[in-house]
Short mmCIF file of C-alpha atoms in Angstrom, two decimals:
data_model
loop_
_atom_site.label_atom_id
_atom_site.label_comp_id
_atom_site.label_asym_id
_atom_site.label_seq_id
_atom_site.Cartn_x
_atom_site.Cartn_y
_atom_site.Cartn_z
CA GLU A 1 -2.37 20.30 -0.35
CA ALA A 2 -1.44 16.85 -1.53
CA GLN A 3 -4.96 14.62 -1.56
CA VAL A 4 -6.13 11.16 -2.52
CA THR A 5 -10.16 11.10 -1.32
CA GLN A 6 -12.40 8.49 -1.68
CA ASN A 7 -16.12 8.15 -1.39
CA PRO A 8 -18.20 6.98 0.74
CA ARG A 9 -15.87 6.16 3.55
CA TYR A 10 -18.31 3.68 4.78
CA LEU A 11 -20.50 1.78 2.62
CA ILE A 12 -22.61 -1.19 3.89
CA THR A 13 -25.12 -2.85 1.24
CA VAL A 14 -26.78 -5.98 0.06
CA THR A 15 -25.41 -8.94 -2.06
CA GLY A 16 -25.96 -7.90 -6.30
CA LYS A 17 -26.88 -4.06 -5.65
CA LYS A 18 -23.68 -2.54 -7.86
CA LEU A 19 -21.49 -0.08 -6.23
CA THR A 20 -19.05 2.32 -7.32
CA VAL A 21 -16.29 3.78 -4.79
CA THR A 22 -14.75 7.26 -6.46
CA CYS A 23 -11.16 8.06 -6.17
CA SER A 24 -9.64 11.06 -7.26
CA GLN A 25 -6.05 12.46 -6.45
CA ASN A 26 -4.79 16.26 -6.71
CA MET A 27 -0.91 15.90 -7.58
CA ASN A 28 -1.46 15.07 -11.52
CA HIS A 29 0.21 11.55 -10.73
CA GLU A 30 0.18 8.98 -13.87
CA TYR A 31 -0.30 5.64 -11.62
CA MET A 32 -3.29 4.71 -9.35
CA SER A 33 -4.10 1.85 -7.23
CA TRP A 34 -6.87 0.44 -5.87
CA TYR A 35 -6.68 -2.23 -2.71
CA ARG A 36 -7.92 -4.23 -0.40
CA GLN A 37 -6.97 -4.66 3.25
CA ASP A 38 -7.82 -7.95 5.46
CA PRO A 39 -6.69 -8.90 8.64
CA GLY A 40 -3.28 -11.00 8.37
CA LEU A 41 -2.97 -10.58 5.06
CA GLY A 42 -1.91 -6.80 4.73
CA LEU A 43 -2.80 -4.74 1.51
CA ARG A 44 -3.56 -7.07 -1.69
CA GLN A 45 -3.67 -4.93 -5.16
CA ILE A 46 -6.70 -5.17 -6.92
CA TYR A 47 -6.13 -3.26 -9.91
CA TYR A 48 -4.11 -0.25 -11.32
CA SER A 49 -3.44 2.14 -13.79
CA MET A 50 -0.50 3.71 -15.35
CA ASN A 51 -2.48 6.45 -16.83
CA VAL A 52 -5.59 7.82 -18.79
CA GLU A 53 -7.45 4.39 -20.36
CA VAL A 54 -4.35 2.29 -19.25
CA THR A 55 -5.24 -0.14 -16.67
CA ASP A 56 -3.78 -3.81 -15.29
CA LYS A 57 -4.95 -6.13 -13.16
CA GLY A 58 -3.63 -6.44 -9.71
CA ASP A 59 -3.45 -9.70 -7.76
CA VAL A 60 -7.18 -10.02 -6.48
CA PRO A 61 -8.79 -8.44 -9.45
CA GLU A 62 -11.60 -10.69 -9.44
CA GLY A 63 -15.34 -9.39 -8.74
CA TYR A 64 -14.10 -5.76 -9.72
CA LYS A 65 -13.94 -3.07 -12.39
CA VAL A 66 -11.95 -0.33 -12.79
CA SER A 67 -11.99 2.62 -15.22
CA ARG A 68 -9.65 5.80 -15.65
CA LYS A 69 -11.16 8.36 -18.26
CA GLU A 70 -9.42 10.99 -16.63
CA LYS A 71 -6.39 11.27 -15.20
CA ARG A 72 -7.53 12.43 -11.69
CA ASN A 73 -10.21 9.97 -11.18
CA PHE A 74 -9.89 6.03 -10.78
CA PRO A 75 -13.43 4.75 -9.23
CA LEU A 76 -13.59 1.31 -8.08
CA ILE A 77 -16.68 -0.60 -9.46
CA LEU A 78 -18.52 -3.64 -7.75
CA GLU A 79 -20.95 -4.84 -10.55
CA SER A 80 -22.72 -7.79 -8.18
CA PRO A 81 -20.89 -7.28 -4.28
CA SER A 82 -21.08 -10.67 -2.76
CA PRO A 83 -19.97 -10.73 1.23
CA ASN A 84 -16.49 -11.70 0.46
CA GLN A 85 -15.66 -8.84 -0.53
CA THR A 86 -16.07 -6.74 2.76
CA SER A 87 -13.01 -5.49 3.15
CA LEU A 88 -11.38 -2.08 3.93
CA TYR A 89 -10.48 -0.26 0.29
CA PHE A 90 -7.46 2.10 -0.04
CA CYS A 91 -7.04 4.05 -3.11
CA ALA A 92 -3.70 5.09 -3.67
CA SER A 93 -1.58 7.43 -6.37
CA ILE A 94 2.07 7.16 -7.51
CA GLY A 95 4.21 9.95 -8.84
CA THR A 96 7.86 11.03 -8.79
CA SER A 97 9.04 14.20 -7.51
CA GLY A 98 12.39 16.11 -8.66
CA SER A 99 13.30 16.22 -5.24
CA SER A 100 12.34 13.33 -3.31
CA GLY A 101 11.91 10.51 -5.97
CA TYR A 102 8.99 8.34 -5.42
CA GLU A 103 6.11 9.59 -3.82
CA GLN A 104 2.94 7.56 -3.31
CA TYR A 105 -0.32 8.84 -1.03
CA PHE A 106 -3.13 6.84 0.15
CA GLY A 107 -6.71 7.90 0.29
CA PRO A 108 -8.56 7.53 3.91
CA GLY A 109 -9.80 4.40 3.15
CA THR A 110 -13.33 2.80 2.70
CA ARG A 111 -14.69 0.19 4.98
CA LEU A 112 -17.37 -1.80 2.81
CA THR A 113 -19.82 -4.30 4.38
CA VAL A 114 -21.55 -6.84 2.33
CA THR A 115 -24.75 -8.53 3.43
CA GLY B 1 -0.48 -13.98 -4.16
CA GLN B 2 1.53 -12.66 -1.76
CA GLN B 3 5.19 -13.11 -2.32
CA LEU B 4 6.57 -11.11 0.75
CA ASN B 5 7.27 -12.86 4.27
CA GLN B 6 7.41 -9.97 6.49
CA SER B 7 8.65 -10.74 10.20
CA PRO B 8 7.90 -10.45 12.93
CA GLN B 9 4.66 -10.05 12.86
CA SER B 10 4.38 -8.33 16.17
CA MET B 11 6.32 -6.39 18.70
CA PHE B 12 6.26 -4.99 21.84
CA ILE B 13 9.37 -2.60 22.85
CA GLN B 14 10.13 -0.13 25.80
CA GLU B 15 10.23 3.35 24.64
CA GLY B 16 13.88 3.96 23.76
CA GLU B 17 14.52 0.99 22.78
CA ASP B 18 15.51 0.18 19.02
CA VAL B 19 13.15 -1.98 16.68
CA SER B 20 14.14 -4.25 13.91
CA MET B 21 12.04 -5.59 10.98
CA ASN B 22 12.20 -7.32 7.73
CA CYS B 23 10.52 -8.61 4.53
CA THR B 24 11.98 -11.23 2.38
CA SER B 25 10.69 -13.16 -0.80
CA SER B 26 12.42 -15.94 -3.21
CA SER B 27 12.11 -13.45 -6.23
CA ILE B 28 14.03 -10.17 -7.38
CA PHE B 29 12.39 -6.85 -6.63
CA ASN B 30 13.19 -3.67 -8.40
CA THR B 31 11.94 -1.11 -5.59
CA TRP B 32 11.57 -1.80 -1.75
CA LEU B 33 8.87 0.46 0.27
CA TRP B 34 8.03 0.92 3.73
CA TYR B 35 4.94 2.16 4.99
CA LYS B 36 3.36 3.17 8.58
CA GLN B 37 -0.48 2.51 8.85
CA ASP B 38 -1.80 4.53 11.97
CA PRO B 39 -5.45 3.38 12.96
CA GLY B 40 -8.11 4.37 11.15
CA GLU B 41 -5.75 5.42 7.96
CA GLY B 42 -4.13 4.75 4.66
CA PRO B 43 -0.28 4.05 5.25
CA VAL B 44 2.10 6.36 4.59
CA LEU B 45 5.28 6.25 2.72
CA LEU B 46 8.31 6.15 5.33
CA ILE B 47 11.14 5.55 2.67
CA ALA B 48 11.81 4.31 -0.70
CA LEU B 49 14.65 1.99 -1.71
CA TYR B 50 15.78 2.08 -5.55
CA LYS B 51 19.14 -0.17 -5.77
CA ALA B 52 20.41 -3.06 -3.83
CA GLY B 53 22.56 -2.49 -1.06
CA GLU B 54 21.19 1.01 -0.67
CA LEU B 55 20.83 2.11 2.83
CA THR B 56 18.22 5.37 3.41
CA SER B 57 17.13 6.89 6.46
CA ASN B 58 14.42 9.08 7.43
CA GLY B 59 14.87 10.63 10.80
CA ARG B 60 15.00 7.58 13.35
CA LEU B 61 14.19 5.13 10.38
CA THR B 62 16.83 3.92 8.60
CA ALA B 63 15.95 1.07 5.91
CA GLN B 64 18.30 -1.27 3.66
CA PHE B 65 17.77 -2.92 0.05
CA GLY B 66 19.33 -6.17 0.43
CA ILE B 67 22.55 -7.11 -1.95
CA THR B 68 20.53 -9.94 -3.40
CA ARG B 69 17.57 -7.88 -3.96
CA LYS B 70 15.58 -10.52 -2.31
CA ASP B 71 15.15 -8.44 1.07
CA SER B 72 14.83 -5.47 2.59
CA PHE B 73 15.57 -3.77 6.66
CA LEU B 74 13.60 -1.21 8.53
CA ASN B 75 15.24 -0.13 11.37
CA ILE B 76 13.40 2.30 14.45
CA SER B 77 16.11 3.91 16.78
CA ALA B 78 15.22 4.88 20.22
CA SER B 79 11.06 4.77 19.79
CA ILE B 80 9.24 6.84 21.11
CA PRO B 81 4.92 6.47 21.98
CA SER B 82 3.76 7.79 18.59
CA ASP B 83 5.95 4.86 16.79
CA VAL B 84 3.04 2.87 17.09
CA GLY B 85 1.29 1.50 14.64
CA ILE B 86 1.74 -1.54 11.91
CA TYR B 87 4.44 -0.75 9.56
CA PHE B 88 4.66 -2.35 6.11
CA CYS B 89 6.88 -3.48 3.52
CA ALA B 90 6.20 -3.15 -0.50
CA GLY B 91 7.77 -3.75 -3.55
CA GLN B 92 8.12 -4.06 -7.32
CA LEU B 93 9.00 -7.34 -9.08
CA ARG B 94 11.52 -7.33 -11.56
CA THR B 95 9.36 -8.89 -13.85
CA ASP B 96 6.31 -6.38 -12.89
CA SER B 97 5.50 -3.05 -14.44
CA TRP B 98 6.17 0.02 -12.67
CA GLY B 99 3.31 1.15 -10.43
CA LYS B 100 2.30 -3.12 -9.58
CA LEU B 101 3.37 -3.45 -5.64
CA GLN B 102 3.23 -6.41 -3.71
CA PHE B 103 2.97 -5.72 -0.13
CA GLY B 104 4.06 -7.95 3.41
CA ALA B 105 1.62 -8.57 5.90
CA GLY B 106 2.83 -6.02 8.12
CA THR B 107 4.22 -5.83 11.21
CA GLN B 108 2.31 -4.19 14.44
CA VAL B 109 4.46 -2.32 16.89
CA VAL B 110 3.68 -1.41 20.43
CA VAL B 111 5.68 0.70 22.60
CA THR B 112 5.17 0.60 26.00
CA PRO B 113 6.46 3.67 28.67
#
């Protein structure tokens, strides 16, 4: 079954305490992305990766880091979280299939609260 | 920043009615995508559009890639209660690399019996 998994699903932390949200996909997709979702703003792309060791900034990269050492994993790192990073985060992978063309799967989301 | 204008922001419709929503931009897009998000879950890709003028259906859903490449439309015919959710458009700008997407703010759809 095609799947994107994220961990943790919920996290409450304090300002300045480094954290990592993991993301893993089992579809061998080249592209992976991180988004944050805030009320009234839809989804905003934080970072995306075109393949192993290839990443680029999305629209709101400040305060975040990513790495892509393996094709299946794309962790999101907050070195020094701040309250304005309180949000719902989604990881996604993108690939193509011969029959259906473009395919994209989102993870279940990680709700982060920074106090 | 956000370059897609999605409207309407919300819709309250009766079961059986048709629903229309659209996304517009001042920029040219190479790809348009439509998603649905149920409460507490991640978005699910409904339809992907690749060419200007393209019209694609997925069951009761029909989406079109505008001829100017600056807009897209999604129609839901004969709505049912499970159509409730937030619908998002997204697109890849002509000037951006593949995989970099812009999202609209979403259309909240509420279906009443």
